[in-house]
Short mmCIF file of C-alpha atoms in Angstrom, two decimals:
data_model
loop_
_atom_site.label_atom_id
_atom_site.label_comp_id
_atom_site.label_asym_id
_atom_site.label_seq_id
_atom_site.Cartn_x
_atom_site.Cartn_y
_atom_site.Cartn_z
CA MET A 1 -44.62 -7.88 26.16
CA MET A 2 -41.57 -8.69 24.03
CA ARG A 3 -41.89 -5.34 22.25
CA ILE A 4 -41.90 -3.52 25.63
CA TYR A 5 -38.78 -5.46 26.70
CA LYS A 6 -36.97 -4.54 23.51
CA LEU A 7 -37.95 -0.89 23.90
CA VAL A 8 -36.67 -0.79 27.49
CA LEU A 9 -33.39 -2.44 26.41
CA LEU A 10 -32.97 0.06 23.60
CA LEU A 11 -33.57 2.97 25.98
CA MET A 12 -31.05 1.53 28.45
CA LEU A 13 -28.39 1.21 25.75
CA THR A 14 -29.11 4.71 24.48
CA ALA A 15 -28.74 6.03 28.01
CA LEU A 16 -25.45 4.21 28.43
CA CYS A 17 -24.18 5.63 25.14
CA GLY A 18 -25.18 9.13 26.12
CA THR A 19 -23.39 9.11 29.49
CA GLY A 20 -19.99 8.91 27.79
CA VAL A 21 -16.70 7.67 29.19
CA ALA A 22 -13.66 9.41 30.53
CA GLN A 23 -11.33 10.30 27.67
CA ASN A 24 -8.37 7.96 27.37
CA PRO A 25 -5.32 9.94 26.21
CA TYR A 26 -3.91 6.76 24.69
CA LEU A 27 -5.21 4.71 21.78
CA THR A 28 -8.53 3.03 22.31
CA SER A 29 -11.18 1.34 20.21
CA VAL A 30 -13.94 3.41 18.64
CA LYS A 31 -16.62 1.66 20.67
CA ASP A 32 -16.86 1.13 24.40
CA GLU A 33 -16.61 -2.65 24.74
CA SER A 34 -19.03 -2.70 27.67
CA THR A 35 -21.88 -1.01 25.78
CA SER A 36 -20.98 -1.46 22.09
CA CYS A 37 -21.57 2.28 21.73
CA ILE A 38 -19.33 4.93 20.21
CA ARG A 39 -17.17 6.61 22.84
CA GLU A 40 -18.62 10.01 23.73
CA PRO A 41 -15.47 12.15 23.13
CA LEU A 42 -15.47 11.04 19.49
CA MET A 43 -18.97 12.25 18.72
CA GLY A 44 -19.32 15.15 16.33
CA THR A 45 -17.95 16.09 12.92
CA TRP A 46 -14.28 15.85 11.97
CA LYS A 47 -12.32 17.03 8.92
CA SER A 48 -9.25 15.14 7.72
CA VAL A 49 -5.79 16.63 7.24
CA GLY A 50 -5.22 15.44 3.68
CA ASN A 51 -7.31 12.59 2.19
CA SER A 52 -10.39 14.81 1.57
CA TYR A 53 -12.59 13.04 4.11
CA LEU A 54 -15.07 14.03 6.77
CA LEU A 55 -16.20 11.86 9.65
CA GLN A 56 -19.61 12.18 11.23
CA VAL A 57 -19.66 10.29 14.52
CA THR A 58 -22.95 9.56 16.25
CA GLU A 59 -23.82 7.30 19.18
CA ASP A 60 -24.02 4.19 17.04
CA GLN A 61 -21.82 4.63 13.97
CA VAL A 62 -19.04 6.44 12.13
CA THR A 63 -20.01 7.72 8.68
CA LEU A 64 -17.26 8.54 6.19
CA TYR A 65 -17.78 11.35 3.65
CA SER A 66 -15.65 12.04 0.59
CA THR A 67 -15.20 15.66 -0.41
CA THR A 68 -13.88 17.91 -3.14
CA SER A 69 -13.96 21.68 -3.28
CA GLN A 70 -17.47 21.26 -4.77
CA HIS A 71 -18.80 17.95 -3.42
CA CYS A 72 -19.54 16.16 -0.15
CA TYR A 73 -21.18 12.73 -0.12
CA PRO A 74 -21.16 9.49 1.91
CA GLU A 75 -18.28 7.25 0.84
CA ARG A 76 -19.41 3.86 -0.51
CA ASN A 77 -16.19 2.04 0.43
CA GLU A 78 -17.53 -0.65 2.76
CA TYR A 79 -14.06 -1.88 3.73
CA MET A 80 -13.01 1.55 5.04
CA THR A 81 -16.33 2.10 6.81
CA ASP A 82 -16.10 -1.31 8.45
CA LEU A 83 -12.59 -0.58 9.74
CA LEU A 84 -13.70 2.76 11.14
CA ASN A 85 -16.56 1.11 13.02
CA SER A 86 -14.67 -1.97 14.22
CA SER A 87 -10.88 -2.38 14.29
CA ALA A 88 -9.82 1.29 14.15
CA GLN A 89 -7.88 2.67 17.10
CA VAL A 90 -8.32 6.33 18.02
CA SER A 91 -7.21 9.02 20.42
CA VAL A 92 -8.67 12.47 21.06
CA ASN A 93 -6.50 15.45 21.92
CA LYS A 94 -8.77 17.78 23.88
CA THR A 95 -6.18 20.54 23.91
CA ASN A 96 -6.51 21.27 20.20
CA ASP A 97 -9.71 19.28 19.55
CA SER A 98 -8.01 16.89 17.15
CA LEU A 99 -8.46 13.20 16.46
CA SER A 100 -5.93 10.52 15.48
CA VAL A 101 -7.25 7.45 13.68
CA PHE A 102 -5.30 4.27 13.00
CA LEU A 103 -7.31 1.93 10.78
CA GLN A 104 -5.64 -1.31 11.91
CA ASP A 105 -5.22 -2.63 15.45
CA PHE A 106 -1.64 -3.86 15.85
CA GLY A 107 -1.74 -3.91 19.64
CA ALA A 108 1.30 -2.23 21.21
CA ARG A 109 2.70 -1.46 17.74
CA THR A 110 -0.42 0.26 16.38
CA ARG A 111 1.25 3.67 16.09
CA GLN A 112 4.56 2.30 14.82
CA LEU A 113 3.36 0.20 11.89
CA GLN A 114 0.93 2.42 9.97
CA THR A 115 -0.12 5.88 8.93
CA GLU A 116 -1.77 8.16 11.45
CA ASN A 117 -4.87 9.77 9.96
CA LYS A 118 -5.35 13.19 11.53
CA TYR A 119 -8.67 15.02 11.87
CA TYR A 120 -9.81 18.24 13.54
CA ARG A 121 -13.26 19.04 14.82
CA ILE A 122 -15.60 21.28 12.83
CA PRO A 123 -19.02 22.55 14.02
CA GLU A 124 -21.13 20.52 11.59
CA LEU A 125 -21.27 18.92 8.17
CA PRO A 126 -21.17 21.46 5.32
CA LYS A 127 -24.58 22.30 3.93
CA ASN A 128 -23.86 20.58 0.62
CA CYS A 129 -23.19 17.19 2.27
CA GLY A 130 -25.59 14.43 1.40
CA PRO A 131 -26.03 11.25 -0.64
CA LEU A 132 -25.68 11.56 -4.39
CA THR A 133 -29.12 11.68 -5.92
CA GLU A 134 -30.28 8.95 -8.27
CA GLN A 135 -30.00 11.46 -11.11
CA GLN A 136 -26.41 12.38 -10.17
CA GLN A 137 -25.37 8.72 -10.00
CA LYS A 138 -26.63 8.26 -13.56
CA ASP A 139 -25.40 11.59 -14.95
CA PRO A 140 -22.14 10.98 -16.91
CA GLU A 141 -21.28 14.69 -16.98
CA PHE A 142 -21.66 15.05 -13.22
CA LEU A 143 -19.62 11.89 -12.58
CA PHE A 144 -16.87 12.97 -14.97
CA ASN A 145 -16.52 16.31 -13.16
CA LEU A 146 -16.44 14.56 -9.78
CA PHE A 147 -13.81 12.11 -11.07
CA TRP A 148 -11.62 14.82 -12.58
CA LEU A 149 -11.83 17.12 -9.57
CA THR A 150 -11.02 14.26 -7.18
CA LEU A 151 -7.88 13.48 -9.17
CA ARG A 152 -6.79 17.10 -9.57
CA GLU A 153 -7.17 17.86 -5.87
CA ASN A 154 -5.60 14.69 -4.50
CA TYR A 155 -3.03 13.33 -6.96
CA ALA A 156 0.43 14.00 -5.53
CA ALA A 157 2.77 13.25 -8.46
CA ALA A 158 1.37 15.40 -11.28
CA ARG A 159 4.64 17.28 -11.71
CA GLU A 160 6.81 14.17 -11.56
CA ARG A 161 4.64 12.36 -14.11
CA ASN A 162 4.01 15.40 -16.34
CA VAL A 163 0.25 15.34 -15.83
CA ASP A 164 -1.61 18.55 -16.70
CA TRP A 165 -5.10 18.24 -15.24
CA ASN A 166 -6.40 21.36 -16.96
CA ARG A 167 -5.21 20.10 -20.35
CA ILE A 168 -6.82 16.72 -19.63
CA TYR A 169 -10.11 18.43 -18.81
CA LEU A 170 -10.05 20.41 -22.04
CA ASP A 171 -9.20 17.29 -24.05
CA TYR A 172 -11.63 14.82 -22.49
CA ARG A 173 -14.55 16.76 -21.03
CA PRO A 174 -16.09 17.42 -24.48
CA THR A 175 -16.16 13.66 -25.14
CA ILE A 176 -18.71 13.16 -22.34
CA THR A 177 -22.27 14.33 -22.89
CA ALA A 178 -25.63 13.66 -21.28
CA ALA A 179 -26.08 10.87 -23.83
CA SER A 180 -22.83 9.09 -22.95
CA THR A 181 -23.23 5.50 -21.73
CA THR A 182 -21.65 3.95 -18.66
CA HIS A 183 -19.25 2.21 -21.04
CA ASP A 184 -18.30 5.55 -22.63
CA LEU A 185 -17.62 7.13 -19.24
CA PHE A 186 -15.61 4.16 -17.96
CA ASP A 187 -13.54 4.14 -21.15
CA VAL A 188 -12.69 7.85 -20.83
CA MET A 189 -11.87 7.59 -17.12
CA GLY A 190 -9.70 4.57 -17.93
CA ARG A 191 -7.77 6.53 -20.55
CA ILE A 192 -7.19 9.36 -18.08
CA VAL A 193 -5.87 7.21 -15.22
CA THR A 194 -3.61 5.44 -17.74
CA LEU A 195 -2.09 8.82 -18.67
CA THR A 196 -0.60 9.04 -15.18
CA GLN A 197 1.57 5.96 -15.88
CA ASP A 198 0.93 5.18 -12.22
CA GLN A 199 -0.20 1.66 -11.34
CA HIS A 200 -1.62 2.82 -7.99
CA THR A 201 -4.07 5.16 -9.72
CA ARG A 202 -6.93 3.21 -11.29
CA ILE A 203 -10.65 3.17 -11.94
CA ILE A 204 -12.75 0.09 -11.19
CA SER A 205 -16.24 -0.55 -12.53
CA GLU A 206 -19.12 -1.91 -10.50
CA ASP A 207 -18.53 -5.41 -11.92
CA GLY A 208 -14.84 -5.33 -10.96
CA GLU A 209 -13.23 -4.43 -14.29
CA SER A 210 -10.11 -2.33 -13.71
CA ARG A 211 -8.32 0.21 -15.89
CA GLN A 212 -4.83 1.40 -15.06
CA TYR A 213 -1.39 1.86 -16.55
CA ARG A 214 0.50 -1.39 -16.97
CA GLY A 215 4.12 -1.66 -17.90
CA GLU A 216 7.67 -1.41 -16.66
CA PRO A 217 11.06 -1.97 -18.35
CA SER A 218 11.19 -5.66 -17.45
CA SER A 219 7.71 -6.34 -18.84
CA ARG A 220 8.57 -4.57 -22.08
CA MET A 221 11.71 -6.66 -22.39
CA LEU A 222 9.68 -9.77 -21.65
CA LYS A 223 7.30 -8.93 -24.49
CA GLU A 224 10.21 -8.35 -26.88
CA SER A 225 11.67 -11.67 -25.76
CA PHE A 226 8.32 -13.37 -26.41
CA TYR A 227 8.12 -12.11 -29.99
CA GLU A 228 11.64 -13.34 -30.71
CA GLN A 229 10.75 -16.97 -29.94
CA ASP A 230 8.13 -19.28 -31.40
CA SER A 231 7.88 -22.24 -29.03
CA ILE A 232 5.26 -20.56 -26.76
CA LYS A 233 2.29 -19.04 -28.58
CA SER A 234 0.50 -17.28 -25.71
CA PHE A 235 2.06 -14.19 -24.11
CA GLU A 236 0.03 -14.78 -20.93
CA TYR A 237 1.50 -18.27 -20.70
CA TYR A 238 4.95 -16.81 -21.38
CA ILE A 239 4.53 -14.43 -18.43
CA ASN A 240 3.51 -17.32 -16.17
CA GLU A 241 6.57 -19.28 -17.30
CA PHE A 242 8.78 -16.29 -16.54
CA PHE A 243 7.69 -16.14 -12.90
CA TYR A 244 7.47 -19.92 -12.47
CA LEU A 245 11.00 -20.57 -13.76
CA ASN A 246 12.51 -17.71 -11.77
CA TYR A 247 10.90 -19.05 -8.58
CA GLN A 248 12.11 -22.54 -9.45
CA ASN A 249 15.63 -21.18 -9.94
CA ILE A 250 15.56 -19.91 -6.36
CA THR A 251 14.35 -23.22 -4.96
CA ASN A 252 16.37 -25.60 -7.09
CA ASP A 253 19.54 -23.72 -7.96
CA ILE A 254 20.19 -20.95 -5.43
CA LEU A 255 19.01 -22.97 -2.40
CA ARG A 256 19.67 -26.40 -3.94
CA ARG A 257 16.27 -27.69 -2.74
CA LYS A 258 17.40 -27.30 0.88
CA GLY A 259 15.48 -24.12 1.62
CA ASN A 260 12.30 -23.63 3.62
CA LYS A 261 9.02 -21.93 2.65
CA VAL A 262 7.10 -20.33 5.51
CA ALA A 263 4.46 -17.67 6.24
CA ASN A 264 1.87 -19.09 3.85
CA GLY A 265 4.59 -19.56 1.22
CA LYS A 266 5.41 -15.84 1.07
CA ILE A 267 8.96 -16.29 2.40
CA GLU A 268 11.62 -18.76 1.27
CA TYR A 269 14.98 -18.93 3.02
CA GLY A 270 18.07 -21.06 3.40
CA ASP A 271 21.84 -21.24 3.08
CA ILE A 272 23.58 -20.13 -0.09
CA THR A 273 26.98 -20.88 1.42
CA PRO A 274 28.03 -21.76 4.99
CA GLU A 275 28.64 -18.02 5.55
CA ILE A 276 25.81 -16.43 3.53
CA GLY A 277 22.08 -16.71 4.19
CA TYR A 278 19.31 -15.93 1.74
CA ILE A 279 15.73 -14.69 2.24
CA HIS A 280 13.32 -14.34 -0.68
CA ILE A 281 10.33 -12.22 0.31
CA HIS A 282 7.66 -12.97 -2.28
CA SER A 283 5.04 -10.55 -0.92
CA MET A 284 4.39 -7.98 1.81
CA ALA A 285 0.95 -9.48 2.53
CA ARG A 286 -1.04 -12.69 2.98
CA PHE A 287 1.24 -14.33 5.51
CA ALA A 288 -1.70 -16.28 6.91
CA SER A 289 -5.28 -17.20 6.06
CA ASN A 290 -7.29 -14.39 4.44
CA ASP A 291 -9.97 -14.52 7.14
CA LEU A 292 -7.50 -13.50 9.86
CA SER A 293 -6.94 -9.89 10.95
CA ARG A 294 -4.08 -7.73 9.71
CA LYS A 295 -2.52 -8.01 13.18
CA GLN A 296 -2.57 -11.81 12.97
CA HIS A 297 -0.83 -11.64 9.59
CA VAL A 298 1.91 -9.41 11.02
CA ASP A 299 2.22 -11.56 14.14
CA THR A 300 2.63 -14.61 11.89
CA LEU A 301 5.33 -12.80 9.90
CA ASP A 302 7.05 -11.76 13.14
CA PHE A 303 7.02 -15.34 14.41
CA TYR A 304 8.68 -16.72 11.27
CA MET A 305 11.18 -13.87 10.96
CA ALA A 306 12.35 -14.61 14.51
CA LYS A 307 12.84 -18.26 13.54
CA ILE A 308 14.72 -17.31 10.38
CA MET A 309 16.98 -14.82 12.12
CA GLU A 310 17.74 -17.27 14.92
CA PHE A 311 18.76 -19.74 12.21
CA PHE A 312 20.99 -17.09 10.57
CA GLN A 313 22.63 -15.65 13.71
CA HIS A 314 26.01 -17.16 12.89
CA LYS A 315 26.03 -16.10 9.23
CA LYS A 316 28.49 -13.44 8.18
CA ALA A 317 26.10 -11.88 5.65
CA ILE A 318 22.51 -12.19 4.44
CA ILE A 319 20.95 -11.50 1.04
CA VAL A 320 17.35 -10.23 1.20
CA ASP A 321 15.57 -10.48 -2.15
CA VAL A 322 12.43 -8.52 -3.15
CA SER A 323 12.99 -8.81 -6.91
CA PHE A 324 9.52 -10.23 -7.55
CA ASN A 325 7.65 -8.51 -4.72
CA PHE A 326 4.42 -6.76 -5.79
CA GLY A 327 3.88 -5.14 -2.39
CA GLY A 328 1.29 -5.44 0.35
CA PHE A 329 1.27 -3.37 3.54
CA ASP A 330 4.01 -1.22 5.06
CA ALA A 331 3.64 -2.90 8.46
CA ALA A 332 5.19 -6.05 6.97
CA GLY A 333 8.28 -4.22 5.73
CA LEU A 334 8.76 -2.41 9.05
CA THR A 335 8.50 -5.74 10.87
CA ILE A 336 11.10 -7.40 8.67
CA ALA A 337 13.49 -4.42 8.67
CA GLY A 338 13.42 -4.42 12.48
CA TYR A 339 15.50 -7.61 12.47
CA PHE A 340 18.42 -5.84 10.78
CA THR A 341 18.99 -3.05 13.31
CA ASP A 342 19.71 -2.78 17.02
CA LYS A 343 18.55 0.82 17.39
CA PRO A 344 15.72 2.98 16.01
CA ARG A 345 16.41 4.41 12.56
CA HIS A 346 14.39 7.14 10.81
CA ALA A 347 13.31 5.97 7.35
CA TYR A 348 11.00 8.59 5.82
CA THR A 349 8.03 10.86 6.44
CA ALA A 350 4.74 10.49 4.56
CA TYR A 351 3.13 13.72 3.30
CA LYS A 352 -0.46 13.84 2.07
CA PHE A 353 -1.40 16.01 -0.90
CA GLN A 354 -4.68 17.91 -1.00
CA GLU A 355 -5.70 20.93 -3.10
CA GLY A 356 -2.17 22.03 -3.97
CA ARG A 357 -0.65 21.52 -0.51
CA LEU A 358 1.43 18.83 1.14
CA HIS A 359 0.42 18.03 4.72
CA LYS A 360 3.04 16.44 6.93
CA GLY A 361 1.93 13.02 8.12
CA THR A 362 3.55 10.07 9.83
CA THR A 363 7.30 9.75 10.29
CA PHE A 364 8.24 6.08 9.94
CA THR A 365 11.01 4.68 12.09
CA VAL A 366 12.48 1.19 11.88
CA MET A 367 12.33 -0.14 15.43
CA PRO A 368 14.60 -3.05 16.39
CA ALA A 369 12.99 -6.44 16.85
CA ALA A 370 12.93 -7.83 20.38
CA LYS A 371 15.81 -10.24 19.62
CA TYR A 372 17.95 -11.77 16.87
CA ASN A 373 19.02 -8.38 15.55
CA PHE A 374 21.41 -8.99 12.65
CA THR A 375 23.74 -5.99 12.24
CA LYS A 376 26.35 -7.68 10.06
CA PRO A 377 26.32 -6.97 6.29
CA VAL A 378 22.95 -7.27 4.55
CA TYR A 379 22.46 -7.06 0.77
CA LEU A 380 19.04 -6.12 -0.58
CA LEU A 381 18.27 -7.06 -4.20
CA THR A 382 15.58 -5.02 -6.01
CA THR A 383 14.26 -4.74 -9.56
CA ASP A 384 11.66 -2.62 -11.32
CA ILE A 385 9.18 -5.40 -10.49
CA SER A 386 9.65 -4.44 -6.82
CA ARG A 387 6.78 -2.07 -6.10
CA SER A 388 4.54 -0.42 -3.53
CA ALA A 389 5.27 -1.78 -0.02
CA ALA A 390 8.41 -3.46 -1.41
CA GLU A 391 9.63 0.06 -2.22
CA SER A 392 8.85 1.54 1.18
CA PHE A 393 10.64 -1.54 2.59
CA THR A 394 13.64 -0.61 0.45
CA LEU A 395 13.64 2.89 2.01
CA GLN A 396 13.37 1.31 5.46
CA MET A 397 16.35 -0.93 4.76
CA GLN A 398 18.38 1.91 3.23
CA ALA A 399 18.06 3.72 6.57
CA LEU A 400 20.19 0.98 8.14
CA PRO A 401 23.98 1.44 7.94
CA ASN A 402 24.69 -2.28 7.45
CA VAL A 403 22.48 -2.60 4.35
CA THR A 404 23.69 -2.34 0.75
CA THR A 405 21.10 -2.22 -2.04
CA LEU A 406 21.83 -3.82 -5.41
CA GLY A 407 20.07 -4.48 -8.70
CA THR A 408 17.93 -1.90 -10.47
CA ARG A 409 15.60 0.90 -9.37
CA THR A 410 12.21 -0.04 -7.97
CA LEU A 411 9.06 0.76 -9.96
CA GLY A 412 8.19 4.12 -8.36
CA ILE A 413 4.70 3.70 -6.86
CA LEU A 414 5.43 4.16 -3.15
CA SER A 415 2.30 6.15 -2.23
CA SER A 416 -0.58 4.47 -0.48
CA MET A 417 -3.83 4.40 -2.43
CA LEU A 418 -6.51 6.89 -1.44
CA ASN A 419 -9.91 5.28 -2.03
CA LYS A 420 -12.83 7.26 -3.46
CA SER A 421 -16.22 6.20 -4.80
CA ILE A 422 -17.33 8.00 -7.96
CA GLY A 423 -20.98 7.03 -8.19
CA GLN A 424 -20.96 3.33 -9.08
CA TYR A 425 -17.22 3.41 -9.81
CA HIS A 426 -14.26 3.07 -7.45
CA LEU A 427 -11.15 5.24 -7.85
CA THR A 428 -7.75 4.83 -6.21
CA VAL A 429 -5.35 7.79 -6.14
CA SER A 430 -1.68 8.14 -5.24
CA ASN A 431 -1.98 11.06 -2.83
CA GLU A 432 1.26 10.76 -0.84
CA LYS A 433 4.95 11.56 -1.07
CA TYR A 434 7.47 9.66 1.03
CA LEU A 435 10.37 12.00 1.80
CA THR A 436 13.64 10.88 3.35
CA SER A 437 15.43 13.01 5.95
CA GLU A 438 17.39 14.51 3.01
CA GLY A 439 14.11 15.48 1.36
CA GLU A 440 14.41 12.95 -1.45
CA ASP A 441 11.22 11.74 -3.12
CA PHE A 442 11.26 8.52 -5.17
CA GLU A 443 7.68 8.53 -6.47
CA ALA A 444 7.63 8.01 -10.25
CA LYS A 445 11.39 7.49 -10.62
CA GLY A 446 11.79 4.57 -8.20
CA VAL A 447 14.21 4.01 -5.33
CA ASP A 448 17.89 4.11 -6.29
CA VAL A 449 20.33 1.31 -5.47
CA ASP A 450 23.87 1.55 -4.14
CA ILE A 451 25.27 -0.86 -6.73
CA GLU A 452 23.58 -1.08 -10.14
CA MET A 453 23.40 -4.58 -11.57
CA GLU A 454 21.47 -5.56 -14.68
CA VAL A 455 19.09 -8.29 -13.54
CA PHE A 456 16.97 -8.91 -16.65
CA THR A 457 17.96 -8.61 -20.29
CA LYS A 458 15.91 -9.44 -23.35
CA GLU A 459 18.30 -12.32 -24.05
CA ASN A 460 18.24 -13.66 -20.49
CA MET A 461 14.82 -13.08 -18.96
CA PHE A 462 14.49 -16.52 -17.42
CA TYR A 463 17.91 -16.90 -15.81
CA GLY A 464 19.16 -13.32 -15.38
CA HIS A 465 17.92 -13.13 -11.79
CA ARG A 466 19.67 -16.39 -10.85
CA ASP A 467 22.90 -15.23 -12.50
CA THR A 468 22.74 -11.88 -10.69
CA LEU A 469 22.38 -13.64 -7.34
CA LYS A 470 25.48 -15.68 -8.10
CA LYS A 471 27.37 -12.49 -8.91
CA ILE A 472 26.25 -11.00 -5.59
CA VAL A 473 27.48 -14.09 -3.75
CA GLY A 474 30.86 -13.65 -5.42
CA LEU A 475 30.93 -9.98 -4.43
CA ILE A 476 30.10 -10.81 -0.81
CA GLU A 477 32.73 -13.54 -0.63
CA LYS A 478 35.36 -11.02 -1.76
CA GLU A 479 34.18 -8.57 0.91
CA LEU A 480 34.34 -11.23 3.62
CA LYS A 481 37.94 -12.21 2.89
#
């Protein structure tokens, strides 16, 4: 009897899924909340504009396929697949049979705070689409070709970083044979991604080992500084001391132990002088517990930024510091930047690279926060440690007329990371260019500053940042007179 009941229930749900729902022209969840079934207008096969993805949407799930000009296979990235089947927000344009996908649900700000992933309908999956065979997943020559072709067709900064994919193929393809081990293949792929000198492009093994380029001017100076002293024997410990002492300088010297740490410790703020406020943004992510949604993290950030800006309303100037910010997500930067403008400001447009072409994507605009908009002078301090979402945040802030940037260029890895599975391996690729309204692209070279100031020197790695902040305070005080 129980089996009959379950069968009837299954048939009822299938019937409900098949009836469909009226298309909502606005963003909506992938599934109909009343039936837990995929919304009928989404069903079918969709091809991405950029990103080299296909979506196959059936009544009960969304399946993501990765493609090259020669391959088509189900993507193994469980995080992406989970987002597509749960939190993603979508809209269908019936006029041109296109689909917009936003991976994160930010409520009313879903469109504003993230990239729009565009798709158009195609009749069916290409004939070559299907899971990689067991033989293909073990074949080092097949996997090398898939890896190389994925990079060549999706990597956006080959010209800027002097990467010649054909030369790389000729140099490295002969090193992989049918007898190559998984270690051999991983080693070769690691050497190739390192050639890009791009920290957003990396290969990760099944057990989590990662290979990528590591290094920036400040880290090279830190290593030189390490070898010129003999009190600390471990370079790893020396690196930890570098960050620890610089953070302590902010707390103890710049803010005189009167500052406040909020948003899961990712923001520290306080008075530098009665007229000048200071905000150190340690990260563009993890503003709350890891088990909370991306929206809850941004809402937490928004809550604390409102408190901070209310506290600073009577300041004559504010220093915002992302000197040690390793990035996170662009939604965080857009949220913070919104407190420093009272009108919408165009920041940049993201273009996706695929098979030799740039496809225009999302135009990002800094929208003013609901209240406590600070339009008096703001000074943004950056270094070459500032990277990823800290760099897109720098572009967002540079779009505001009251912001002056100081310090040194950012690292130059602004692009989001395109995720691709290569058999048992995981590859991330910088497949975007962020272009300002003037057409400037800062990938590889880093975002320029208005006023160059040397923050770190080999002789003063541990206190150079503190000393630079004091110089900026002096500069601001002269401006305020």
